[in-house]
PDB file of N, CA and C in Angstrom:
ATOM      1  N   UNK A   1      33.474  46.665   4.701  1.00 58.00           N
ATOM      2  CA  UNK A   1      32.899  45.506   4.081  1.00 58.00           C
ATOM      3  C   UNK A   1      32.258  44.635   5.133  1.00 58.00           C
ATOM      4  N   UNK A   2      31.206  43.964   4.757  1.00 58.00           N
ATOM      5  CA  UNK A   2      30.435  42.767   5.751  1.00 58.00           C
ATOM      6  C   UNK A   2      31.713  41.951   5.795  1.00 58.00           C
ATOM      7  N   UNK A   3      31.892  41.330   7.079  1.00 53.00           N
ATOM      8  CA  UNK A   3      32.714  40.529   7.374  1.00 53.00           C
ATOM      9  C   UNK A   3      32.110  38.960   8.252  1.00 53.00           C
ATOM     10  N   UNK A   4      32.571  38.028   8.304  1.00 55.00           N
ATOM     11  CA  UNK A   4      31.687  36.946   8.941  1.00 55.00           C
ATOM     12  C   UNK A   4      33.077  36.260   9.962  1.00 55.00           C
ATOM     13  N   UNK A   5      32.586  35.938  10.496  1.00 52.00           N
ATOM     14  CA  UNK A   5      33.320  35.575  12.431  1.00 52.00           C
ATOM     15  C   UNK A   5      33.925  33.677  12.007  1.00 52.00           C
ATOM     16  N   UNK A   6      32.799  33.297  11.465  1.00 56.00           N
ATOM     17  CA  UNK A   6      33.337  31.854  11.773  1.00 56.00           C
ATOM     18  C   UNK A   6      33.435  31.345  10.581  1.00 56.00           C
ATOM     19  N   UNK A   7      34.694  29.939  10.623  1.00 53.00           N
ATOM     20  CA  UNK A   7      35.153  29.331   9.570  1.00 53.00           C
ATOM     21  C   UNK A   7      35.013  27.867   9.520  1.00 53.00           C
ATOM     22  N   UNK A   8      34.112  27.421   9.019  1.00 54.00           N
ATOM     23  CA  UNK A   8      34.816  25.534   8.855  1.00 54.00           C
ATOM     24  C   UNK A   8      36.465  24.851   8.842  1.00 54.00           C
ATOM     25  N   UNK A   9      36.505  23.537   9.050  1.00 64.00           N
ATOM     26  CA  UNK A   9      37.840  23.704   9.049  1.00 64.00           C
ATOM     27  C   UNK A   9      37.919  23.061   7.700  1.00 64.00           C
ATOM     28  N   UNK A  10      36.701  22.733   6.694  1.00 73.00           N
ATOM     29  CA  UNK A  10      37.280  22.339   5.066  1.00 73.00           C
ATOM     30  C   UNK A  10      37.129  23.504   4.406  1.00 73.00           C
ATOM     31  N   UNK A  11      38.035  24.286   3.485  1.00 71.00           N
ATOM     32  CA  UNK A  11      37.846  25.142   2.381  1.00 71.00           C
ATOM     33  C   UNK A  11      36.690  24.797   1.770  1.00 71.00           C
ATOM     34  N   UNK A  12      36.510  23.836   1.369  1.00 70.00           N
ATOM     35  CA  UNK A  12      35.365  23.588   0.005  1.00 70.00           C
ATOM     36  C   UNK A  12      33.650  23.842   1.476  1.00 70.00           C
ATOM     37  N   UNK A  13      33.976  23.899   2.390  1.00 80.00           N
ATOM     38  CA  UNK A  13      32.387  24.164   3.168  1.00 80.00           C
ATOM     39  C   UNK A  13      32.162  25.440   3.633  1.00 80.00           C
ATOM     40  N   UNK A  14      33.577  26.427   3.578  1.00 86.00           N
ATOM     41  CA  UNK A  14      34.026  27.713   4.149  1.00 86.00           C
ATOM     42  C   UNK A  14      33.335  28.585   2.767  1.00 86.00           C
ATOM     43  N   UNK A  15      32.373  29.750   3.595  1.00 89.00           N
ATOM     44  CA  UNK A  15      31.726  30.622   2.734  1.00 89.00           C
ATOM     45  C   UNK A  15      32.700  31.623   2.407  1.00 89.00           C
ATOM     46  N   UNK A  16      33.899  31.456   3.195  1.00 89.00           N
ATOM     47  CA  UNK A  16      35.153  32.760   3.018  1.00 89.00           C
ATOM     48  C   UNK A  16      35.740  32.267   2.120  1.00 89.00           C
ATOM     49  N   UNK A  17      36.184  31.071   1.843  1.00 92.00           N
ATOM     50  CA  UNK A  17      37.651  30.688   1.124  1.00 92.00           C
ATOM     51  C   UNK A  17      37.255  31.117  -0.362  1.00 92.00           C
ATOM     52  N   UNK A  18      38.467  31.945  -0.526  1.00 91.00           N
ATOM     53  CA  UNK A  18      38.546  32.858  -1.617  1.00 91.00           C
ATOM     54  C   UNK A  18      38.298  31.431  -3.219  1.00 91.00           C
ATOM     55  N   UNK A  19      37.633  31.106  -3.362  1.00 91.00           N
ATOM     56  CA  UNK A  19      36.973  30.216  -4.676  1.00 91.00           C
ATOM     57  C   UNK A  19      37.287  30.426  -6.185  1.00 91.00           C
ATOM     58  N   UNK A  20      36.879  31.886  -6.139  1.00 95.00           N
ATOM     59  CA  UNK A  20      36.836  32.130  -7.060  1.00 95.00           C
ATOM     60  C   UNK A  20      37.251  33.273  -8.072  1.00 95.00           C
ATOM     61  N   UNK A  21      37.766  32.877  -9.458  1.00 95.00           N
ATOM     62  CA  UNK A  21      38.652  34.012 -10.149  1.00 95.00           C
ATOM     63  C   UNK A  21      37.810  35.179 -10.669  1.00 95.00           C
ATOM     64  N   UNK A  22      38.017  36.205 -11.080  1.00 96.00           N
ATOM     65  CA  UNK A  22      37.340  37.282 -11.197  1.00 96.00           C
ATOM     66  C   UNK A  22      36.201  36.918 -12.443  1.00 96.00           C
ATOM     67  N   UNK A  23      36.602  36.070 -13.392  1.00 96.00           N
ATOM     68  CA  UNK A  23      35.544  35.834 -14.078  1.00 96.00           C
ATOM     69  C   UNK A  23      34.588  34.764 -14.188  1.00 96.00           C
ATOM     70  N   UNK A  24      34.920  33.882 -13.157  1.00 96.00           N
ATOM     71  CA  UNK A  24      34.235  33.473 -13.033  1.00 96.00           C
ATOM     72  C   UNK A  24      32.963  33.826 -12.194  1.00 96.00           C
ATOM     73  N   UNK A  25      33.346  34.606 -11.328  1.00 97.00           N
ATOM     74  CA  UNK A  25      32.665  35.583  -9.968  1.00 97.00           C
ATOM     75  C   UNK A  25      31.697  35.828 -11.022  1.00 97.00           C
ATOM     76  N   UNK A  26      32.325  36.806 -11.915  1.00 97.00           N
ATOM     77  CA  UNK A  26      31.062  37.671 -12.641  1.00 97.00           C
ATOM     78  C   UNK A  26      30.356  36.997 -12.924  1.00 97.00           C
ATOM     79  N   UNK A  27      30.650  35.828 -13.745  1.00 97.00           N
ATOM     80  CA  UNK A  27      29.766  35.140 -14.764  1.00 97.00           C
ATOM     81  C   UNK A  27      28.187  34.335 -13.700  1.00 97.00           C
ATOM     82  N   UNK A  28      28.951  34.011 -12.521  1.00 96.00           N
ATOM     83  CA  UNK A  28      28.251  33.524 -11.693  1.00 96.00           C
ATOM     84  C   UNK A  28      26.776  34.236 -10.627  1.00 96.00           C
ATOM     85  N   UNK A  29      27.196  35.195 -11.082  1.00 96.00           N
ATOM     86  CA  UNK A  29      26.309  36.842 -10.439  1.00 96.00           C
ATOM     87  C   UNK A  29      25.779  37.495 -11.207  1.00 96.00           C
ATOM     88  N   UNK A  30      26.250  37.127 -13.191  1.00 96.00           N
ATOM     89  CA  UNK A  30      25.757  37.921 -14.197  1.00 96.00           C
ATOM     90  C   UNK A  30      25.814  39.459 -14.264  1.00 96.00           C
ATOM     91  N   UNK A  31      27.117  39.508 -13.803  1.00 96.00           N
ATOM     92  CA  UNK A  31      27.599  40.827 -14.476  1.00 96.00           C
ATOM     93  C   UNK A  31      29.166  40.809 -14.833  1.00 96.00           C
ATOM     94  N   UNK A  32      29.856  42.231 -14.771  1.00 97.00           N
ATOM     95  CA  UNK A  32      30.810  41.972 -15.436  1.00 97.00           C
ATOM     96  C   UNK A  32      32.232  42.533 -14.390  1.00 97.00           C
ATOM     97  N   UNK A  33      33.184  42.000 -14.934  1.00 97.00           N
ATOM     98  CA  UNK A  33      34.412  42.008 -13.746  1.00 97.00           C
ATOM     99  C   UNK A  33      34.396  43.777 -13.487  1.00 97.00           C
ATOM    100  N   UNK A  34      33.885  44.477 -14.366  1.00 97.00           N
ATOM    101  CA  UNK A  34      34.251  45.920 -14.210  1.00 97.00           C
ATOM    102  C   UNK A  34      33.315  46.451 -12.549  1.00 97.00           C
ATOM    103  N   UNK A  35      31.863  45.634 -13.276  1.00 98.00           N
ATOM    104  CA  UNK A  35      31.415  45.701 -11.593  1.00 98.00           C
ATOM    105  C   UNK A  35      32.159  45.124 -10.613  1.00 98.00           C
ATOM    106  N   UNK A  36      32.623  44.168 -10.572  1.00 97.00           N
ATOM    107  CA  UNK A  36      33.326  43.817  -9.141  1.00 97.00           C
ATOM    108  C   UNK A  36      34.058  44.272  -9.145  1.00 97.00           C
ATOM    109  N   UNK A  37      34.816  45.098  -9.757  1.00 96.00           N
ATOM    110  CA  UNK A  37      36.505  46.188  -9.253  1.00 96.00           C
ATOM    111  C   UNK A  37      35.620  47.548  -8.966  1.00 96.00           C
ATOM    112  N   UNK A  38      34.325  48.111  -9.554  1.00 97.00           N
ATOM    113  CA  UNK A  38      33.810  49.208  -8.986  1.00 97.00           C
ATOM    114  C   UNK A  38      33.237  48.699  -7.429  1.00 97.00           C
ATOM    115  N   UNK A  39      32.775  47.639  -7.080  1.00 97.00           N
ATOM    116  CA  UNK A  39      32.284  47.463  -5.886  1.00 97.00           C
ATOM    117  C   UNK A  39      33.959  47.247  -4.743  1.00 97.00           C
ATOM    118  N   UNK A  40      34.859  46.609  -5.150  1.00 96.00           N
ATOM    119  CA  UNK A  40      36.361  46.967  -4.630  1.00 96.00           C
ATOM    120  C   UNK A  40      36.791  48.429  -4.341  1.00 96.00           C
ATOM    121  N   UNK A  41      36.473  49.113  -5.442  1.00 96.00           N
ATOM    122  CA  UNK A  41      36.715  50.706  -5.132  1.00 96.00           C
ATOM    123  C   UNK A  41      35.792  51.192  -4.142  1.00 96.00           C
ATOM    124  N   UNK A  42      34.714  50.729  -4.521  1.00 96.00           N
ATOM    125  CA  UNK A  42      34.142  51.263  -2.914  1.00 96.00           C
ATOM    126  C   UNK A  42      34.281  50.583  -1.580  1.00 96.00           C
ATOM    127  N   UNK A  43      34.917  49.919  -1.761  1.00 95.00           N
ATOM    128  CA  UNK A  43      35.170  48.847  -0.356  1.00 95.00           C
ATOM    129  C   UNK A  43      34.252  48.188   0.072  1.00 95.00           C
ATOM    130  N   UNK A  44      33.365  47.534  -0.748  1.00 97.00           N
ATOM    131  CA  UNK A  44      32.250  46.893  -0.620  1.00 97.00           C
ATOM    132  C   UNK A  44      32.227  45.466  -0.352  1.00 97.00           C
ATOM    133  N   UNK A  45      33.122  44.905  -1.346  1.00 96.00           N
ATOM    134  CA  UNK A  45      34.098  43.713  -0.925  1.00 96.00           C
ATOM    135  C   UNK A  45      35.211  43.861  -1.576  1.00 96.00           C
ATOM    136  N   UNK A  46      36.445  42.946  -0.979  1.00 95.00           N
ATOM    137  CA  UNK A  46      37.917  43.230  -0.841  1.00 95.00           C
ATOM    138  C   UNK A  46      38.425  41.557  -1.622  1.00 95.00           C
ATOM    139  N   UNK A  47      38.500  41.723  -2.539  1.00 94.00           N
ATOM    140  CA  UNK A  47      38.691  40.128  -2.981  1.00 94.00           C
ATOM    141  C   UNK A  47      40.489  39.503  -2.318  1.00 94.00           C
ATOM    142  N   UNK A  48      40.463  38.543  -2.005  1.00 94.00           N
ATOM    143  CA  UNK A  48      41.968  38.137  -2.052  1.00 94.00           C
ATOM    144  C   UNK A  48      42.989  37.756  -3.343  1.00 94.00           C
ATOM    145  N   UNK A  49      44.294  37.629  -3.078  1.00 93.00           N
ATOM    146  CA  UNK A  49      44.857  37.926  -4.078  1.00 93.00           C
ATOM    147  C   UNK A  49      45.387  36.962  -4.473  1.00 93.00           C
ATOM    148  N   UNK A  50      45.760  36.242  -5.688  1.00 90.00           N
ATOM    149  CA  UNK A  50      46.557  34.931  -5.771  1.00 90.00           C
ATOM    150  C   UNK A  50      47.903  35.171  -5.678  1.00 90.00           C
ATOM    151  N   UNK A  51      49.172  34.365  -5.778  1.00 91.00           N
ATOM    152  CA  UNK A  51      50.453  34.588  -5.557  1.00 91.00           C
ATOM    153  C   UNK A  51      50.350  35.246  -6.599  1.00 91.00           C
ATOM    154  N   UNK A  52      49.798  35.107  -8.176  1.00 93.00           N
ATOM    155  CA  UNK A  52      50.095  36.195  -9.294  1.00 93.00           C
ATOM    156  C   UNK A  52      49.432  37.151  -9.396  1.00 93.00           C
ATOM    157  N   UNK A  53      48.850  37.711  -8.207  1.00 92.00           N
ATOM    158  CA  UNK A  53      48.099  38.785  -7.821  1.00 92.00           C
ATOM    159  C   UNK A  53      46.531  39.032  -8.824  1.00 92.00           C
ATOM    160  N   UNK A  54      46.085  37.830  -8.933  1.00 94.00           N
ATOM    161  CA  UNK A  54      44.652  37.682  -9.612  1.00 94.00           C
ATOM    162  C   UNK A  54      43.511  37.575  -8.256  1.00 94.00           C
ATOM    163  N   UNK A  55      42.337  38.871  -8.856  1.00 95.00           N
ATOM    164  CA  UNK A  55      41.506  38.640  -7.464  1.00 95.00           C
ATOM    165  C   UNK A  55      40.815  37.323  -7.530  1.00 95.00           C
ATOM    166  N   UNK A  56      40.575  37.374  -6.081  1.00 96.00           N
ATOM    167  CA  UNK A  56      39.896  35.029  -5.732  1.00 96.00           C
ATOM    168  C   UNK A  56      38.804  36.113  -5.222  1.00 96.00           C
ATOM    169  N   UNK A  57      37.430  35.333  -5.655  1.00 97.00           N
ATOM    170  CA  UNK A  57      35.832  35.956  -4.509  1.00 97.00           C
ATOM    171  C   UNK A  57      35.400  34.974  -3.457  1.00 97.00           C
ATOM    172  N   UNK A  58      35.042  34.690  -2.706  1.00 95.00           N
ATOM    173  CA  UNK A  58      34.467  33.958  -2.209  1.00 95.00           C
ATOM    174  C   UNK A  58      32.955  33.724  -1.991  1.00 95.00           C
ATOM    175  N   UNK A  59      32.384  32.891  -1.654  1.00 94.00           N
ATOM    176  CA  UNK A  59      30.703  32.461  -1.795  1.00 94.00           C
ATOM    177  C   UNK A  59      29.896  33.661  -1.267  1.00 94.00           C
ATOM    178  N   UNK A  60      30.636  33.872  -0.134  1.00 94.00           N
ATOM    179  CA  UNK A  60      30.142  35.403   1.131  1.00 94.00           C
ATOM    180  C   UNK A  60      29.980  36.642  -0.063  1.00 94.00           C
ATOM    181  N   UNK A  61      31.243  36.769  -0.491  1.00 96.00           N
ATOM    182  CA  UNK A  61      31.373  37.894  -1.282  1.00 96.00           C
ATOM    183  C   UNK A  61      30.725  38.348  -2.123  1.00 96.00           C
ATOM    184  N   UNK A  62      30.473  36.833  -2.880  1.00 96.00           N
ATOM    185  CA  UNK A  62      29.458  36.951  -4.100  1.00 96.00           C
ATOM    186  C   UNK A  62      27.969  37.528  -4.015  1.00 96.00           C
ATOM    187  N   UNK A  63      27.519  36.525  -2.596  1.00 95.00           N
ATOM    188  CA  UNK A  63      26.376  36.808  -1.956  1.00 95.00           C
ATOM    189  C   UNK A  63      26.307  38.798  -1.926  1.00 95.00           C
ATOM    190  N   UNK A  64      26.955  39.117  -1.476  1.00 96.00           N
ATOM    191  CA  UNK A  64      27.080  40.565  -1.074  1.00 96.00           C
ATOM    192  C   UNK A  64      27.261  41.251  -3.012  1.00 96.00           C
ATOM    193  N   UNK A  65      28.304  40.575  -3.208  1.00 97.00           N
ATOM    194  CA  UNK A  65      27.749  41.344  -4.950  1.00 97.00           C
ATOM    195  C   UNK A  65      26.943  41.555  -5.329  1.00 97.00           C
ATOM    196  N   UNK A  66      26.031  39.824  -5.604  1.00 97.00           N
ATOM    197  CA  UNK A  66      24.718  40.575  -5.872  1.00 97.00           C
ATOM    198  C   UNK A  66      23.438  40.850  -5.259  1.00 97.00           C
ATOM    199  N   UNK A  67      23.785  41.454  -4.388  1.00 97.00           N
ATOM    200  CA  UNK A  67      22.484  42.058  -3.182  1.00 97.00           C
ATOM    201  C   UNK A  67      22.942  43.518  -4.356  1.00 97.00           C
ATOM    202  N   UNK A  68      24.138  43.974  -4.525  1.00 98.00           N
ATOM    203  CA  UNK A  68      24.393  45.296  -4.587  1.00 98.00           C
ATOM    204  C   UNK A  68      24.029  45.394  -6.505  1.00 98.00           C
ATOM    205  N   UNK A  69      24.287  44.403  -7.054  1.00 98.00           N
ATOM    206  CA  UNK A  69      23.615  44.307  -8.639  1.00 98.00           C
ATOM    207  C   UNK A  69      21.879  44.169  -8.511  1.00 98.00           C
ATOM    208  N   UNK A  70      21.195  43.266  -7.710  1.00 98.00           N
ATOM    209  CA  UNK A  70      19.891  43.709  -7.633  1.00 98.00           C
ATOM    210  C   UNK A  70      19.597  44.835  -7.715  1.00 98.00           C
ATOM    211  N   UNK A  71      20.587  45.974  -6.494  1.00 98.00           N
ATOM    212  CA  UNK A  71      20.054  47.015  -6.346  1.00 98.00           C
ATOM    213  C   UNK A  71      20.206  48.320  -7.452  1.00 98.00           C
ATOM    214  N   UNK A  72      21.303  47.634  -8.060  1.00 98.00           N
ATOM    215  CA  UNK A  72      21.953  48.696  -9.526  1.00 98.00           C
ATOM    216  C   UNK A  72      21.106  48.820 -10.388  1.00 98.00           C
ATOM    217  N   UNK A  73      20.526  47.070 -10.619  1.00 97.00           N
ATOM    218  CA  UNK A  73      19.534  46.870 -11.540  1.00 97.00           C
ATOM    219  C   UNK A  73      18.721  47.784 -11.516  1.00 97.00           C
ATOM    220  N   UNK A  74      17.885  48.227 -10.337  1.00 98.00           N
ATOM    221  CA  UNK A  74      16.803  48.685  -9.744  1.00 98.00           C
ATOM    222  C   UNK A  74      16.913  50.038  -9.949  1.00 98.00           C
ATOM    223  N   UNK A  75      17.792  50.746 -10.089  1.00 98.00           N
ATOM    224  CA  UNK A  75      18.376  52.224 -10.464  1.00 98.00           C
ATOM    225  C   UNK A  75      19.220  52.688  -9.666  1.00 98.00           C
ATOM    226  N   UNK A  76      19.590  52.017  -8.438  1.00 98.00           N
ATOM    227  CA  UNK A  76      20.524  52.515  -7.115  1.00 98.00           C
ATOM    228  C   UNK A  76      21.917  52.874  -8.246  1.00 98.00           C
ATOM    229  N   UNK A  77      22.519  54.002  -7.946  1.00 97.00           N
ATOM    230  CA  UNK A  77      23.854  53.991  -7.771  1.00 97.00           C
ATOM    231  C   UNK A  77      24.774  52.954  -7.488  1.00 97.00           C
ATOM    232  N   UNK A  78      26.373  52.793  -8.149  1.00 97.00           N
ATOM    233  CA  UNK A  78      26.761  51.508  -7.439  1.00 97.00           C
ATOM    234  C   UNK A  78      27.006  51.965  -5.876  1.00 97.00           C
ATOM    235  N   UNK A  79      27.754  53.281  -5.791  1.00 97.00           N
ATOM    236  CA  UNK A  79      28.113  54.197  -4.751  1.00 97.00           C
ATOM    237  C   UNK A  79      26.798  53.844  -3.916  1.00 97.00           C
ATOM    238  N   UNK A  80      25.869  54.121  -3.598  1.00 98.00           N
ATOM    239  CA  UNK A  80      24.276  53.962  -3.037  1.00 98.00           C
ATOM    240  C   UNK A  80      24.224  52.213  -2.416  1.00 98.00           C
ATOM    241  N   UNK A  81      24.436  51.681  -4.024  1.00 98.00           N
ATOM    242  CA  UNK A  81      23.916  50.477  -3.213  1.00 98.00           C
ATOM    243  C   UNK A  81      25.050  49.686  -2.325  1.00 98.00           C
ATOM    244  N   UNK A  82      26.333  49.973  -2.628  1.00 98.00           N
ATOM    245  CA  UNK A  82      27.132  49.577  -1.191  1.00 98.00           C
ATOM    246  C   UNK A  82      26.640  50.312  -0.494  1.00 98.00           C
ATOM    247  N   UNK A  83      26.888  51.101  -0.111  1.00 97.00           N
ATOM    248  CA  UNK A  83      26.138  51.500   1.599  1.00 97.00           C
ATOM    249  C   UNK A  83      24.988  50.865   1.735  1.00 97.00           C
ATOM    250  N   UNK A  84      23.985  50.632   0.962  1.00 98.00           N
ATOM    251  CA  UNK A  84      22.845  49.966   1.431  1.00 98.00           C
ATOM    252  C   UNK A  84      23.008  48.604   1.809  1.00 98.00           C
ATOM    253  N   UNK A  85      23.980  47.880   1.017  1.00 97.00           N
ATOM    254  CA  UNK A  85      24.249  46.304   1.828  1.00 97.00           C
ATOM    255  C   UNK A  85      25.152  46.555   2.899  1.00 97.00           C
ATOM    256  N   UNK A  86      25.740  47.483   2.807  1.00 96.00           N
ATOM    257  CA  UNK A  86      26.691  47.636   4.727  1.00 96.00           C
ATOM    258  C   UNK A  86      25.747  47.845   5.473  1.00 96.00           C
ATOM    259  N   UNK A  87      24.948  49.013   5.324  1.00 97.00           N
ATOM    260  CA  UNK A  87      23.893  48.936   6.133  1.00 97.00           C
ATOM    261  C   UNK A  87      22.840  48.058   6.814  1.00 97.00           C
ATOM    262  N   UNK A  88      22.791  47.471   5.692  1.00 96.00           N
ATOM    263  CA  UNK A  88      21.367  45.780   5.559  1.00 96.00           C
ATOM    264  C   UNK A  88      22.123  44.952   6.302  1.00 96.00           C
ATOM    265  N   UNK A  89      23.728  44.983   6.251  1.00 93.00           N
ATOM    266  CA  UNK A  89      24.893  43.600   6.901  1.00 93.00           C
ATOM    267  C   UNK A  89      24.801  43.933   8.685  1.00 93.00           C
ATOM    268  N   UNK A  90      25.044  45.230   8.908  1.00 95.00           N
ATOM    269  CA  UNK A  90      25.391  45.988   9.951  1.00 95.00           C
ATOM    270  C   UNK A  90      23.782  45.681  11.098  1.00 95.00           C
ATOM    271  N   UNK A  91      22.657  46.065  10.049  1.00 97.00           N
ATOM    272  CA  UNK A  91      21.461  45.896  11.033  1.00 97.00           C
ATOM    273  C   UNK A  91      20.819  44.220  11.265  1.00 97.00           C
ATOM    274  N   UNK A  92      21.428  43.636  10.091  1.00 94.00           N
ATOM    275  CA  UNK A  92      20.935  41.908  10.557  1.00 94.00           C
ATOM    276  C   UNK A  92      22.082  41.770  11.635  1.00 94.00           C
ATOM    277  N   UNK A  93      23.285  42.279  11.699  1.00 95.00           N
ATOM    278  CA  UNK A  93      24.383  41.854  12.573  1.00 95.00           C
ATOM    279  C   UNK A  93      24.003  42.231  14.440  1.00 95.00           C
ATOM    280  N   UNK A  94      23.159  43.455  14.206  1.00 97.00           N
ATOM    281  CA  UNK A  94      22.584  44.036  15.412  1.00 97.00           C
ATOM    282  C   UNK A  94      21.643  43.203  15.892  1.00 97.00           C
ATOM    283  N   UNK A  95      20.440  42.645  15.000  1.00 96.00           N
ATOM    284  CA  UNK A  95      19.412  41.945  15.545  1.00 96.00           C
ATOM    285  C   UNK A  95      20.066  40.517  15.811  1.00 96.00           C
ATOM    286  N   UNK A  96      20.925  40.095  14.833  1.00 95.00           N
ATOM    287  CA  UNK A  96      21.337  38.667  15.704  1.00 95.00           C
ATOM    288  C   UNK A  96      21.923  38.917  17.078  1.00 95.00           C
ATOM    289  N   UNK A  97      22.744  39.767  17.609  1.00 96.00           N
ATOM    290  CA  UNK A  97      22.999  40.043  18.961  1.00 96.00           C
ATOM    291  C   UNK A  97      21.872  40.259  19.866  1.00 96.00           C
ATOM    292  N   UNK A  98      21.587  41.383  19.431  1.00 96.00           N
ATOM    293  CA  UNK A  98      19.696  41.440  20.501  1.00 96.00           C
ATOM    294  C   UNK A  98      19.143  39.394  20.342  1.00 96.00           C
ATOM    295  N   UNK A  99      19.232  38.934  19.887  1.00 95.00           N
ATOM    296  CA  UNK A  99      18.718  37.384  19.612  1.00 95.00           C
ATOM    297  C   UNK A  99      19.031  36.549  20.511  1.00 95.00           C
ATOM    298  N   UNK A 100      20.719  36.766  20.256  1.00 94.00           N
ATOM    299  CA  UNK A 100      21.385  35.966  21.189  1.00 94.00           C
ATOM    300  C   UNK A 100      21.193  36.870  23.037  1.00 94.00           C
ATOM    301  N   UNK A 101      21.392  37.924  22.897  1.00 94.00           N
ATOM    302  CA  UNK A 101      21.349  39.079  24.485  1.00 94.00           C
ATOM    303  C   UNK A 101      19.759  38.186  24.985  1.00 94.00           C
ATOM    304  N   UNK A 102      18.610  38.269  24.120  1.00 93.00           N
ATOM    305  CA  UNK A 102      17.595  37.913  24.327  1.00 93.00           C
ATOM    306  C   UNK A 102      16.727  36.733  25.350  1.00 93.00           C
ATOM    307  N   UNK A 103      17.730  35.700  24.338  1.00 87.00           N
ATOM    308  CA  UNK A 103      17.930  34.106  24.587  1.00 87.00           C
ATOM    309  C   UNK A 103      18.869  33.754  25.495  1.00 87.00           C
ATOM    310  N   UNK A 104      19.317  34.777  26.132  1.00 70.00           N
ATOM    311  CA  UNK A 104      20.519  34.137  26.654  1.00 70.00           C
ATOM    312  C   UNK A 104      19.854  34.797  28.865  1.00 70.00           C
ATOM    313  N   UNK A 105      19.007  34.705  28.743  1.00 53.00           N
ATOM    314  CA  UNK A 105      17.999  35.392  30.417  1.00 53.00           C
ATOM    315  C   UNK A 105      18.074  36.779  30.350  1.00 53.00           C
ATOM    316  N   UNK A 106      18.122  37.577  29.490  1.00 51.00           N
ATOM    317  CA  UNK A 106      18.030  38.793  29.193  1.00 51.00           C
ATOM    318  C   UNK A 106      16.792  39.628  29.126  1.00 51.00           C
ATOM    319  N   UNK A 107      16.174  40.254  29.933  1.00 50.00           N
ATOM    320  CA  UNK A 107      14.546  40.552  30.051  1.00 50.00           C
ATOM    321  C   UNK A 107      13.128  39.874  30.168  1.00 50.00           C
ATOM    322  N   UNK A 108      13.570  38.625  30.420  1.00 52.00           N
ATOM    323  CA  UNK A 108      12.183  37.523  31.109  1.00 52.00           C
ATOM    324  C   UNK A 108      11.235  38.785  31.851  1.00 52.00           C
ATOM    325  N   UNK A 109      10.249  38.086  30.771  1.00 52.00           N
ATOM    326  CA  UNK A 109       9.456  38.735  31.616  1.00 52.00           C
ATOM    327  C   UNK A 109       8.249  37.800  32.527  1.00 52.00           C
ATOM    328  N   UNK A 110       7.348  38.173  33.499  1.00 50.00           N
ATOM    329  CA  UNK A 110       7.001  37.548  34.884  1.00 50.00           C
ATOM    330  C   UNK A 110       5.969  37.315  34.272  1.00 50.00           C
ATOM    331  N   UNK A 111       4.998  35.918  34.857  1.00 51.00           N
ATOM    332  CA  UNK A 111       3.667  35.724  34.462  1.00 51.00           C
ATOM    333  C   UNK A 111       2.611  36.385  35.311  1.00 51.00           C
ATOM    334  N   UNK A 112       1.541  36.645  35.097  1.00 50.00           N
ATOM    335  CA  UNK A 112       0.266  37.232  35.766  1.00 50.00           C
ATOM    336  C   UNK A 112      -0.399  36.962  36.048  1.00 50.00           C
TER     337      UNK A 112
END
């Protein structure tokens, strides 16, 4: 699953803090809880659990849901279109490093 590094220290500004109940998730992404337990089975995202073991989504998560319902829409497989947002997560995650490697005196090049 896409995972993200940093946290606010308020819940309500944190894109992680688990927010939200399974139906509301859906309703909010316009589909249905069956999709978000098929995107769980594929390990696409991992919802957290309440003490009465009800899945919570968070803002991140959702975001990543529906990248992967656009793509269902579109005819992708659900199977298909997770890998395609791990993939899409994995290569923006690469270019922000080259960004930062970049910016940081990493290949200056000389004037002429």
């Amino acid at each position: 699953m896409p995972s993200r590094s940093t946290r606010p220290v308020d819940p309500l500004d944190d894109d992680d803090y688990p927010a939200y109940t399974m139906g509301r998730a859906a309703e909010m992404i316009g589909t249905t809880p069956a999709f978000l337990r098929a995107l769980g089975e594929h390990r696409l995202i991992t919802p957290l659990r309440s003490e009465g073991g009800h899945r919570r989504y968070s803002r991140y998560q959702l975001r990543i849901a529906a990248r992967a319902r656009e793509l269902v829409d579109r005819g992708t497989s659900v199977e298909a279109a997770c890998r395609i947002v791990v993939l899409e997560d994995q290569l923006e995650e690469a270019q922000r490093i080259n960004e930062r490697l970049r910016g940081h005196g990493g290949g200056q090049q000389q004037a002429t």
